[in-house]
Amino acid sequence: MKENKINSQDYGHHKSLSIYIHIPFCDVICPYCDFNKFSKVDNLIPEFVDSLINEIKLRRFKKSNVESISFGGGTPSYLSNNDLDSIFIALKENFSFNENIEISIEVNPKDINLEKIIFYKNIGINRISIGGQSFDDKVLKKLGRNHNAKELISTLDLLKDNYLKNVNLDLIYGVPGQSIKSWENSINKFVEFNFPHLSAYQLTYEPKTKFHRDLMTNKITELNDEDIVKMFKILNSKMSDYGYQNYEISNWSKPGMESLHNMRYWEKNDYIGFGPGASSFYGNTRKTNIKSLKKYINNLKNLILEFEENYTLNRKDNLIEEIMLNLRLSSGINHEQFEKKFNFDFSDKFFQTIDKLLEYDLIKTNNKKTILTEKGKLLSDSIFVLFQEEINSNPF
């Protein structure tokens, strides 16, 4: 769907909004990553920045109260300071920022130096998320990362010694050949730095990635389930011991240091995504930008927006998402709020699925809420499918 030369004044406004900026450039393409990204096309960066700024101008919500901004990718830290500054100027000219706004950027350890940290601070970035993935060089090599453990530690030291207190580290477990000891060492190293936030992801083999192709052709072998369960339990135990709360399946934080931007996703608040392949959600409609980088650039040069998806959610869509998103959070499904939204009792309507999940110790439930157990978190995707199948096969 194309929207030609939109008058930005007609685009409406929302009281509360988040913004996601997709920067699709990477130094190297990691074999496990299925995000929309491009490598060895640095010549397109200037045109991309110009087109991104055009999109920001076209889709402005001047009267909105922007609660959070997240720069993701790709590798946002791959952009020059000047390019990032130009994007910030466009955002400030076309949106109204909350005074307590969270502004986060994903960075690669290779890109970070003191000059960049000072620049980030000066333009208002107050949260940094580092794609570290592991403190084990063998694991980093397997993951196709372009940094080593020494470089990661140097970057973390640099951040710890400077202004930024709100730092997240990404780690991955379940990597082929990764030992339980290696995983435990990575968690211990994170704890030593005492940063307020950890995102810990189990490796998944997404279609269209090199890892998925290698798995299908037996070039790599999945780690066995027993070791993955052990790694998950070590993560839960260690992080709890050191005062971190598992507020979302893959995310741990010190109290009060949850990711505001990600919470707004999980709580299904309105957000706009800028850049190729970025998604937006507002007015109960989900839109996804065209993924092709060249097509995105050419369209926005001519002030044309093109969406690969432009879909208004129906009742069943909202029901599925409500259950999935809420079960991801430690707060779980609030039965009273659920009934207000959908006009029926969660426990009564889904009693068969709930009984089955209780039998296998995958959920805990009472009159007020339903949450996943530790075992349930490990099998969350399968649990979501159970609810989805029941919703799709029955009238609601």
mmCIF file of C-alpha atoms in Angstrom:
data_model
loop_
_atom_site.group_PDB
_atom_site.id
_atom_site.type_symbol
_atom_site.label_atom_id
_atom_site.label_comp_id
_atom_site.label_asym_id
_atom_site.label_seq_id
_atom_site.Cartn_x
_atom_site.Cartn_y
_atom_site.Cartn_z
ATOM 1 C CA MET A 1 0.000 0.000 0.000
ATOM 2 C CA LYS A 2 1.347 3.434 -0.939
ATOM 3 C CA GLU A 3 0.455 6.772 0.567
ATOM 4 C CA ASN A 4 1.510 9.530 -1.810
ATOM 5 C CA LYS A 5 2.855 12.830 -0.556
ATOM 6 C CA ILE A 6 0.969 12.863 2.740
ATOM 7 C CA ASN A 7 0.274 16.209 4.337
ATOM 8 C CA SER A 8 1.873 15.669 7.738
ATOM 9 C CA GLN A 9 -0.603 18.006 9.408
ATOM 10 C CA ASP A 10 -3.369 15.506 8.557
ATOM 11 C CA TYR A 11 -1.620 12.583 10.205
ATOM 12 C CA GLY A 12 -3.274 13.127 13.568
ATOM 13 C CA HIS A 13 -1.763 13.005 17.044
ATOM 14 C CA HIS A 14 -1.634 10.681 20.029
ATOM 15 C CA LYS A 15 -1.352 11.604 23.684
ATOM 16 C CA SER A 16 1.324 9.012 24.405
ATOM 17 C CA LEU A 17 3.692 7.548 21.851
ATOM 18 C CA SER A 18 6.952 5.660 21.408
ATOM 19 C CA ILE A 19 9.303 5.864 18.441
ATOM 20 C CA TYR A 20 11.490 3.165 16.946
ATOM 21 C CA ILE A 21 14.216 4.094 14.429
ATOM 22 C CA HIS A 22 15.526 1.200 12.357
ATOM 23 C CA ILE A 23 19.137 1.618 11.217
ATOM 24 C CA PRO A 24 19.659 -1.293 8.808
ATOM 25 C CA PHE A 25 23.461 -1.216 8.398
ATOM 26 C CA CYS A 26 25.961 -3.732 9.779
ATOM 27 C CA ASP A 27 29.690 -4.277 9.475
ATOM 28 C CA VAL A 28 29.069 -8.032 9.141
ATOM 29 C CA ILE A 29 25.859 -10.081 9.010
ATOM 30 C CA CYS A 30 25.561 -12.459 11.977
ATOM 31 C CA PRO A 31 24.428 -15.953 10.900
ATOM 32 C CA TYR A 32 21.617 -16.146 13.493
ATOM 33 C CA CYS A 33 20.059 -12.711 12.860
ATOM 34 C CA ASP A 34 16.775 -12.395 10.939
ATOM 35 C CA PHE A 35 16.314 -8.634 11.291
ATOM 36 C CA ASN A 36 16.198 -6.413 8.215
ATOM 37 C CA LYS A 37 19.852 -5.486 7.702
ATOM 38 C CA PHE A 38 22.448 -4.817 4.995
ATOM 39 C CA SER A 39 26.231 -4.981 4.854
ATOM 40 C CA LYS A 40 28.835 -3.453 2.501
ATOM 41 C CA VAL A 41 26.438 -0.724 1.292
ATOM 42 C CA ASP A 42 27.960 2.263 3.088
ATOM 43 C CA ASN A 43 27.527 4.302 -0.095
ATOM 44 C CA LEU A 44 23.761 4.275 0.562
ATOM 45 C CA ILE A 45 23.990 5.719 4.078
ATOM 46 C CA PRO A 46 23.756 9.442 3.099
ATOM 47 C CA GLU A 47 20.671 8.806 0.937
ATOM 48 C CA PHE A 48 19.153 6.627 3.656
ATOM 49 C CA VAL A 49 19.531 9.361 6.271
ATOM 50 C CA ASP A 50 17.878 11.912 3.958
ATOM 51 C CA SER A 51 14.981 9.527 3.271
ATOM 52 C CA LEU A 52 14.588 8.678 6.955
ATOM 53 C CA ILE A 53 14.334 12.368 7.779
ATOM 54 C CA ASN A 54 11.696 12.750 5.050
ATOM 55 C CA GLU A 55 9.705 9.919 6.621
ATOM 56 C CA ILE A 56 9.938 11.569 10.046
ATOM 57 C CA LYS A 57 8.603 14.817 8.571
ATOM 58 C CA LEU A 58 5.790 13.029 6.746
ATOM 59 C CA ARG A 59 4.596 11.056 9.744
ATOM 60 C CA ARG A 60 4.934 13.659 12.451
ATOM 61 C CA PHE A 61 2.664 13.720 15.489
ATOM 62 C CA LYS A 62 3.650 17.168 16.714
ATOM 63 C CA LYS A 63 1.228 17.254 19.636
ATOM 64 C CA SER A 64 2.168 13.800 20.912
ATOM 65 C CA ASN A 65 3.937 13.128 24.164
ATOM 66 C CA VAL A 66 6.841 10.852 23.174
ATOM 67 C CA GLU A 67 7.677 8.610 26.139
ATOM 68 C CA SER A 68 10.540 6.628 24.594
ATOM 69 C CA ILE A 69 12.773 6.396 21.531
ATOM 70 C CA SER A 70 14.794 3.347 20.568
ATOM 71 C CA PHE A 71 17.449 3.147 17.865
ATOM 72 C CA GLY A 72 17.711 -0.479 16.731
ATOM 73 C CA GLY A 73 18.918 -2.400 13.731
ATOM 74 C CA GLY A 74 21.109 -3.461 12.228
ATOM 75 C CA THR A 75 23.749 -1.556 14.115
ATOM 76 C CA PRO A 76 22.769 2.034 14.988
ATOM 77 C CA SER A 77 26.260 2.755 16.361
ATOM 78 C CA TYR A 78 27.547 2.146 12.814
ATOM 79 C CA LEU A 79 26.190 5.591 11.878
ATOM 80 C CA SER A 80 28.460 8.625 12.155
ATOM 81 C CA ASN A 81 27.806 11.194 14.870
ATOM 82 C CA ASN A 82 26.825 13.765 12.230
ATOM 83 C CA ASP A 83 24.211 11.451 10.691
ATOM 84 C CA LEU A 84 22.746 10.616 14.092
ATOM 85 C CA ASP A 85 22.660 14.312 14.986
ATOM 86 C CA SER A 86 20.690 15.099 11.803
ATOM 87 C CA ILE A 87 18.125 12.420 12.682
ATOM 88 C CA PHE A 88 17.783 13.814 16.230
ATOM 89 C CA ILE A 89 17.190 17.324 14.937
ATOM 90 C CA ALA A 90 14.379 16.029 12.699
ATOM 91 C CA LEU A 91 12.799 14.125 15.603
ATOM 92 C CA LYS A 92 12.852 17.152 17.897
ATOM 93 C CA GLU A 93 11.387 19.397 15.206
ATOM 94 C CA ASN A 94 8.475 17.043 14.472
ATOM 95 C CA PHE A 95 7.647 15.436 17.839
ATOM 96 C CA SER A 96 7.189 16.597 21.429
ATOM 97 C CA PHE A 97 9.374 14.754 23.951
ATOM 98 C CA ASN A 98 8.329 13.904 27.490
ATOM 99 C CA GLU A 99 10.750 15.508 29.961
ATOM 100 C CA ASN A 100 11.529 12.049 31.403
ATOM 101 C CA ILE A 101 11.907 10.383 27.988
ATOM 102 C CA GLU A 102 13.996 7.220 27.689
ATOM 103 C CA ILE A 103 16.251 7.344 24.604
ATOM 104 C CA SER A 104 18.046 4.082 23.918
ATOM 105 C CA ILE A 105 20.558 2.986 21.290
ATOM 106 C CA GLU A 106 21.869 -0.475 20.378
ATOM 107 C CA VAL A 107 25.638 -0.539 19.954
ATOM 108 C CA ASN A 108 28.348 -2.906 18.822
ATOM 109 C CA PRO A 109 31.444 -3.074 21.088
ATOM 110 C CA LYS A 110 33.645 -2.360 18.032
ATOM 111 C CA ASP A 111 32.044 1.053 17.496
ATOM 112 C CA ILE A 112 32.263 2.561 20.962
ATOM 113 C CA ASN A 113 34.876 5.039 22.150
ATOM 114 C CA LEU A 114 34.929 7.940 24.598
ATOM 115 C CA GLU A 115 34.114 10.523 21.913
ATOM 116 C CA LYS A 116 30.996 8.591 20.914
ATOM 117 C CA ILE A 117 29.849 8.162 24.506
ATOM 118 C CA ILE A 118 30.161 11.916 25.141
ATOM 119 C CA PHE A 119 28.300 12.645 21.896
ATOM 120 C CA TYR A 120 25.468 10.275 22.845
ATOM 121 C CA LYS A 121 25.146 11.991 26.211
ATOM 122 C CA ASN A 122 25.064 15.454 24.650
ATOM 123 C CA ILE A 123 22.246 14.654 22.227
ATOM 124 C CA GLY A 124 20.113 13.113 24.966
ATOM 125 C CA ILE A 125 20.703 9.350 24.744
ATOM 126 C CA ASN A 126 20.356 7.987 28.277
ATOM 127 C CA ARG A 127 20.327 4.220 27.744
ATOM 128 C CA ILE A 128 22.797 2.010 25.881
ATOM 129 C CA SER A 129 22.204 -1.608 24.892
ATOM 130 C CA ILE A 130 25.344 -3.544 24.004
ATOM 131 C CA GLY A 131 25.243 -6.535 21.671
ATOM 132 C CA GLY A 132 27.878 -8.464 23.591
ATOM 133 C CA GLN A 133 26.337 -11.992 23.302
ATOM 134 C CA SER A 134 29.170 -13.780 25.180
ATOM 135 C CA PHE A 135 32.457 -13.368 27.046
ATOM 136 C CA ASP A 136 33.791 -16.541 25.385
ATOM 137 C CA ASP A 137 35.797 -16.059 22.178
ATOM 138 C CA LYS A 138 34.814 -19.496 20.853
ATOM 139 C CA VAL A 139 31.128 -18.708 21.247
ATOM 140 C CA LEU A 140 31.583 -15.248 19.699
ATOM 141 C CA LYS A 141 33.323 -16.817 16.703
ATOM 142 C CA LYS A 142 30.519 -19.360 16.300
ATOM 143 C CA LEU A 143 27.985 -16.504 16.398
ATOM 144 C CA GLY A 144 29.908 -14.661 13.666
ATOM 145 C CA ARG A 145 30.513 -11.597 15.848
ATOM 146 C CA ASN A 146 33.138 -9.076 14.758
ATOM 147 C CA HIS A 147 34.376 -8.433 18.309
ATOM 148 C CA ASN A 148 36.178 -10.581 20.874
ATOM 149 C CA ALA A 149 35.782 -10.883 24.628
ATOM 150 C CA LYS A 150 38.643 -8.476 25.339
ATOM 151 C CA GLU A 151 37.025 -5.764 23.203
ATOM 152 C CA LEU A 152 33.673 -6.335 24.907
ATOM 153 C CA ILE A 153 35.229 -5.971 28.360
ATOM 154 C CA SER A 154 37.044 -2.773 27.285
ATOM 155 C CA THR A 155 33.740 -1.305 26.050
ATOM 156 C CA LEU A 156 31.952 -2.205 29.276
ATOM 157 C CA ASP A 157 34.805 -0.718 31.326
ATOM 158 C CA LEU A 158 34.548 2.482 29.308
ATOM 159 C CA LEU A 159 30.798 2.706 29.936
ATOM 160 C CA LYS A 160 31.150 1.901 33.626
ATOM 161 C CA ASP A 161 33.700 4.682 34.100
ATOM 162 C CA ASN A 162 31.561 7.295 32.369
ATOM 163 C CA TYR A 163 28.233 9.050 32.692
ATOM 164 C CA LEU A 164 25.828 6.339 31.605
ATOM 165 C CA LYS A 165 24.214 4.390 34.407
ATOM 166 C CA ASN A 166 21.404 2.794 32.371
ATOM 167 C CA VAL A 167 23.218 0.040 30.473
ATOM 168 C CA ASN A 168 21.863 -3.222 29.079
ATOM 169 C CA LEU A 169 23.926 -6.175 27.905
ATOM 170 C CA ASP A 170 22.633 -8.802 25.470
ATOM 171 C CA LEU A 171 23.767 -12.399 26.025
ATOM 172 C CA ILE A 172 22.829 -15.564 24.094
ATOM 173 C CA TYR A 173 22.673 -19.148 25.358
ATOM 174 C CA GLY A 174 22.022 -22.466 23.614
ATOM 175 C CA VAL A 175 24.735 -21.840 20.993
ATOM 176 C CA PRO A 176 26.108 -24.969 19.241
ATOM 177 C CA GLY A 177 29.193 -26.123 21.140
ATOM 178 C CA GLN A 178 28.591 -23.725 24.053
ATOM 179 C CA SER A 179 29.351 -25.322 27.410
ATOM 180 C CA ILE A 180 27.389 -24.792 30.600
ATOM 181 C CA LYS A 181 30.563 -23.479 32.217
ATOM 182 C CA SER A 182 31.038 -20.921 29.437
ATOM 183 C CA TRP A 183 27.468 -19.674 29.932
ATOM 184 C CA GLU A 184 27.876 -19.460 33.689
ATOM 185 C CA ASN A 185 31.121 -17.504 33.252
ATOM 186 C CA SER A 186 29.343 -14.982 31.009
ATOM 187 C CA ILE A 187 26.621 -14.412 33.614
ATOM 188 C CA ASN A 188 29.256 -14.060 36.365
ATOM 189 C CA LYS A 189 31.111 -11.503 34.258
ATOM 190 C CA PHE A 190 27.924 -9.493 33.746
ATOM 191 C CA VAL A 191 27.248 -9.541 37.488
ATOM 192 C CA GLU A 192 30.766 -8.219 38.147
ATOM 193 C CA PHE A 193 29.966 -5.089 36.139
ATOM 194 C CA ASN A 194 26.748 -4.619 38.119
ATOM 195 C CA PHE A 195 24.882 -3.024 35.202
ATOM 196 C CA PRO A 196 21.137 -2.615 35.828
ATOM 197 C CA HIS A 197 19.781 -4.665 32.910
ATOM 198 C CA LEU A 198 20.399 -7.960 31.128
ATOM 199 C CA SER A 199 18.641 -9.343 28.055
ATOM 200 C CA ALA A 200 19.349 -13.077 27.860
ATOM 201 C CA TYR A 201 18.056 -14.900 24.794
ATOM 202 C CA GLN A 202 17.939 -18.551 23.916
ATOM 203 C CA LEU A 203 19.319 -19.005 20.393
ATOM 204 C CA THR A 204 16.602 -19.686 17.844
ATOM 205 C CA TYR A 205 17.116 -20.874 14.288
ATOM 206 C CA GLU A 206 15.033 -18.427 12.303
ATOM 207 C CA PRO A 207 14.112 -19.296 8.696
ATOM 208 C CA LYS A 208 16.183 -17.460 6.050
ATOM 209 C CA THR A 209 19.226 -17.214 8.335
ATOM 210 C CA LYS A 210 22.557 -18.937 7.707
ATOM 211 C CA PHE A 211 22.226 -20.828 10.992
ATOM 212 C CA HIS A 212 18.893 -22.279 9.856
ATOM 213 C CA ARG A 213 20.392 -23.380 6.530
ATOM 214 C CA ASP A 214 23.402 -24.889 8.328
ATOM 215 C CA LEU A 215 21.080 -26.738 10.711
ATOM 216 C CA MET A 216 19.053 -28.164 7.819
ATOM 217 C CA THR A 217 22.247 -29.384 6.078
ATOM 218 C CA ASN A 218 23.759 -30.784 9.301
ATOM 219 C CA LYS A 219 26.654 -28.316 9.291
ATOM 220 C CA ILE A 220 25.777 -27.404 12.866
ATOM 221 C CA THR A 221 23.973 -29.316 15.615
ATOM 222 C CA GLU A 222 21.522 -27.881 18.116
ATOM 223 C CA LEU A 223 22.539 -27.984 21.736
ATOM 224 C CA ASN A 224 20.640 -30.699 23.573
ATOM 225 C CA ASP A 225 17.532 -29.765 25.574
ATOM 226 C CA GLU A 226 19.070 -30.869 28.881
ATOM 227 C CA ASP A 227 21.910 -28.366 28.596
ATOM 228 C CA ILE A 228 19.558 -25.556 27.529
ATOM 229 C CA VAL A 229 17.341 -26.224 30.579
ATOM 230 C CA LYS A 230 20.429 -26.181 32.833
ATOM 231 C CA MET A 231 21.564 -22.882 31.308
ATOM 232 C CA PHE A 232 18.118 -21.360 31.844
ATOM 233 C CA LYS A 233 18.038 -22.494 35.469
ATOM 234 C CA ILE A 234 21.535 -21.139 36.117
ATOM 235 C CA LEU A 235 20.444 -17.801 34.642
ATOM 236 C CA ASN A 236 17.335 -17.664 36.860
ATOM 237 C CA SER A 237 19.204 -18.662 39.990
ATOM 238 C CA LYS A 238 22.215 -16.354 39.559
ATOM 239 C CA MET A 239 20.236 -13.284 38.566
ATOM 240 C CA SER A 240 17.773 -13.699 41.445
ATOM 241 C CA ASP A 241 20.648 -14.141 43.900
ATOM 242 C CA TYR A 242 22.099 -10.800 42.835
ATOM 243 C CA GLY A 243 18.865 -8.828 43.130
ATOM 244 C CA TYR A 244 17.659 -8.824 39.525
ATOM 245 C CA GLN A 245 13.995 -9.409 38.693
ATOM 246 C CA ASN A 246 12.851 -11.401 35.658
ATOM 247 C CA TYR A 247 10.170 -8.897 34.632
ATOM 248 C CA GLU A 248 9.840 -10.385 31.122
ATOM 249 C CA ILE A 249 10.770 -13.847 29.859
ATOM 250 C CA SER A 250 14.125 -12.761 28.386
ATOM 251 C CA ASN A 251 14.786 -9.633 30.438
ATOM 252 C CA TRP A 252 16.229 -9.019 33.885
ATOM 253 C CA SER A 253 16.613 -5.713 35.688
ATOM 254 C CA LYS A 254 17.382 -4.125 39.007
ATOM 255 C CA PRO A 255 14.142 -2.789 40.573
ATOM 256 C CA GLY A 256 12.923 0.286 38.691
ATOM 257 C CA MET A 257 15.352 -0.213 35.781
ATOM 258 C CA GLU A 258 13.070 -2.037 33.366
ATOM 259 C CA SER A 259 13.263 -0.991 29.704
ATOM 260 C CA LEU A 260 10.525 1.626 29.377
ATOM 261 C CA HIS A 261 10.475 1.301 25.578
ATOM 262 C CA ASN A 262 10.106 -2.478 25.564
ATOM 263 C CA MET A 263 7.465 -2.355 28.301
ATOM 264 C CA ARG A 264 5.442 -0.054 26.080
ATOM 265 C CA TYR A 265 5.591 -2.716 23.325
ATOM 266 C CA TRP A 266 4.517 -5.482 25.690
ATOM 267 C CA GLU A 267 1.736 -3.339 27.141
ATOM 268 C CA LYS A 268 0.590 -2.587 23.593
ATOM 269 C CA ASN A 269 0.927 1.177 23.663
ATOM 270 C CA ASP A 270 1.095 3.188 20.451
ATOM 271 C CA TYR A 271 4.406 3.430 18.608
ATOM 272 C CA ILE A 272 5.705 4.525 15.214
ATOM 273 C CA GLY A 273 8.549 2.713 13.462
ATOM 274 C CA PHE A 274 10.740 4.621 11.012
ATOM 275 C CA GLY A 275 13.101 3.020 8.481
ATOM 276 C CA PRO A 276 12.947 0.023 6.108
ATOM 277 C CA GLY A 277 10.972 -2.875 7.564
ATOM 278 C CA ALA A 278 10.055 -0.981 10.744
ATOM 279 C CA SER A 279 6.622 -1.671 12.248
ATOM 280 C CA SER A 280 4.136 0.774 13.742
ATOM 281 C CA PHE A 281 1.053 0.239 15.886
ATOM 282 C CA TYR A 282 -1.580 2.877 16.606
ATOM 283 C CA GLY A 283 -5.340 3.137 16.364
ATOM 284 C CA ASN A 284 -5.486 -0.696 16.563
ATOM 285 C CA THR A 285 -3.715 -0.841 13.183
ATOM 286 C CA ARG A 286 -0.346 -2.400 12.471
ATOM 287 C CA LYS A 287 1.758 -1.049 9.615
ATOM 288 C CA THR A 288 5.116 -2.353 8.373
ATOM 289 C CA ASN A 289 7.336 -0.293 6.109
ATOM 290 C CA ILE A 290 8.699 -1.654 2.835
ATOM 291 C CA LYS A 291 11.805 -3.758 3.611
ATOM 292 C CA SER A 292 13.891 -3.086 0.501
ATOM 293 C CA LEU A 293 16.527 -0.472 1.356
ATOM 294 C CA LYS A 294 16.793 0.896 -2.180
ATOM 295 C CA LYS A 295 13.022 1.020 -2.635
ATOM 296 C CA TYR A 296 12.629 2.726 0.748
ATOM 297 C CA ILE A 297 15.216 5.372 -0.221
ATOM 298 C CA ASN A 298 13.704 5.989 -3.648
ATOM 299 C CA ASN A 299 10.133 6.191 -2.326
ATOM 300 C CA LEU A 300 10.979 8.680 0.413
ATOM 301 C CA LYS A 301 13.019 10.824 -1.972
ATOM 302 C CA ASN A 302 9.667 11.383 -3.676
ATOM 303 C CA LEU A 303 7.794 11.702 -0.366
ATOM 304 C CA ILE A 304 6.016 8.373 -0.874
ATOM 305 C CA LEU A 305 5.341 5.975 2.015
ATOM 306 C CA GLU A 306 4.899 2.309 1.163
ATOM 307 C CA PHE A 307 3.742 -0.338 3.623
ATOM 308 C CA GLU A 308 4.164 -4.096 3.183
ATOM 309 C CA GLU A 309 1.495 -4.561 5.860
ATOM 310 C CA ASN A 310 -1.391 -2.296 6.790
ATOM 311 C CA TYR A 311 -3.760 -4.309 8.938
ATOM 312 C CA THR A 312 -6.438 -3.466 11.484
ATOM 313 C CA LEU A 313 -6.612 -6.044 14.260
ATOM 314 C CA ASN A 314 -9.885 -7.877 14.850
ATOM 315 C CA ARG A 315 -11.211 -9.200 18.165
ATOM 316 C CA LYS A 316 -9.407 -12.552 17.881
ATOM 317 C CA ASP A 317 -6.107 -10.849 16.985
ATOM 318 C CA ASN A 318 -6.378 -8.649 20.066
ATOM 319 C CA LEU A 319 -7.313 -11.611 22.242
ATOM 320 C CA ILE A 320 -4.303 -13.663 21.090
ATOM 321 C CA GLU A 321 -1.930 -10.738 21.559
ATOM 322 C CA GLU A 322 -3.350 -9.885 24.985
ATOM 323 C CA ILE A 323 -2.645 -13.404 26.253
ATOM 324 C CA MET A 324 0.757 -13.728 24.599
ATOM 325 C CA LEU A 325 2.095 -10.314 25.635
ATOM 326 C CA ASN A 326 0.802 -10.514 29.201
ATOM 327 C CA LEU A 327 2.109 -14.018 29.808
ATOM 328 C CA ARG A 328 5.569 -12.810 28.741
ATOM 329 C CA LEU A 329 5.545 -10.435 31.706
ATOM 330 C CA SER A 330 6.088 -11.433 35.330
ATOM 331 C CA SER A 331 2.820 -9.665 36.197
ATOM 332 C CA GLY A 332 0.956 -12.146 33.953
ATOM 333 C CA ILE A 333 -2.704 -11.897 32.958
ATOM 334 C CA ASN A 334 -4.774 -9.721 35.281
ATOM 335 C CA HIS A 335 -8.200 -11.395 35.260
ATOM 336 C CA GLU A 336 -10.169 -8.269 36.179
ATOM 337 C CA GLN A 337 -8.533 -6.163 33.441
ATOM 338 C CA PHE A 338 -8.951 -9.005 30.958
ATOM 339 C CA GLU A 339 -12.706 -9.221 31.652
ATOM 340 C CA LYS A 340 -13.096 -5.452 31.228
ATOM 341 C CA LYS A 341 -11.440 -5.626 27.806
ATOM 342 C CA PHE A 342 -13.139 -8.729 26.434
ATOM 343 C CA ASN A 343 -16.322 -9.070 28.504
ATOM 344 C CA PHE A 344 -15.739 -12.656 29.639
ATOM 345 C CA ASP A 345 -13.889 -14.469 32.414
ATOM 346 C CA PHE A 346 -10.435 -15.749 31.418
ATOM 347 C CA SER A 347 -10.497 -18.780 33.754
ATOM 348 C CA ASP A 348 -13.968 -19.907 32.675
ATOM 349 C CA LYS A 349 -13.422 -19.476 28.951
ATOM 350 C CA PHE A 350 -10.058 -21.225 28.794
ATOM 351 C CA PHE A 351 -10.555 -23.779 31.577
ATOM 352 C CA GLN A 352 -9.529 -26.771 29.445
ATOM 353 C CA THR A 353 -6.242 -25.220 28.323
ATOM 354 C CA ILE A 354 -5.604 -23.913 31.844
ATOM 355 C CA ASP A 355 -6.177 -27.368 33.383
ATOM 356 C CA LYS A 356 -3.767 -28.914 30.892
ATOM 357 C CA LEU A 357 -1.075 -26.317 31.656
ATOM 358 C CA LEU A 358 -1.576 -26.713 35.413
ATOM 359 C CA GLU A 359 -1.188 -30.476 35.087
ATOM 360 C CA TYR A 360 2.300 -30.018 33.638
ATOM 361 C CA ASP A 361 3.264 -27.199 36.034
ATOM 362 C CA LEU A 362 3.516 -24.633 33.228
ATOM 363 C CA ILE A 363 1.364 -21.926 34.829
ATOM 364 C CA LYS A 364 0.218 -20.685 38.219
ATOM 365 C CA THR A 365 -3.263 -19.251 38.482
ATOM 366 C CA ASN A 366 -5.725 -17.953 41.065
ATOM 367 C CA ASN A 367 -8.790 -15.690 41.073
ATOM 368 C CA LYS A 368 -6.709 -12.603 40.307
ATOM 369 C CA LYS A 369 -4.019 -13.562 37.789
ATOM 370 C CA THR A 370 -2.321 -16.237 35.691
ATOM 371 C CA ILE A 371 1.462 -16.359 35.275
ATOM 372 C CA LEU A 372 4.009 -18.713 33.706
ATOM 373 C CA THR A 373 6.155 -20.906 35.939
ATOM 374 C CA GLU A 374 9.904 -21.229 35.322
ATOM 375 C CA LYS A 375 9.161 -24.376 33.302
ATOM 376 C CA GLY A 376 6.407 -22.505 31.459
ATOM 377 C CA LYS A 377 8.806 -19.752 30.417
ATOM 378 C CA LEU A 378 10.988 -22.335 28.707
ATOM 379 C CA LEU A 379 7.985 -23.620 26.762
ATOM 380 C CA SER A 380 6.250 -20.275 26.277
ATOM 381 C CA ASP A 381 6.042 -20.447 22.480
ATOM 382 C CA SER A 382 4.177 -23.761 22.662
ATOM 383 C CA ILE A 383 1.850 -22.355 25.330
ATOM 384 C CA PHE A 384 1.015 -19.349 23.151
ATOM 385 C CA VAL A 385 0.196 -21.708 20.264
ATOM 386 C CA LEU A 386 -2.252 -23.649 22.492
ATOM 387 C CA PHE A 387 -4.206 -20.483 23.272
ATOM 388 C CA GLN A 388 -4.037 -19.332 19.648
ATOM 389 C CA GLU A 389 -5.442 -22.619 18.370
ATOM 390 C CA GLU A 390 -8.283 -22.543 20.862
ATOM 391 C CA ILE A 391 -9.159 -18.930 19.972
ATOM 392 C CA ASN A 392 -9.024 -19.547 16.218
ATOM 393 C CA SER A 393 -11.177 -22.670 16.401
ATOM 394 C CA ASN A 394 -13.954 -21.178 18.529
ATOM 395 C CA PRO A 395 -16.289 -18.164 18.322
ATOM 396 C CA PHE A 396 -15.265 -15.237 20.538
#
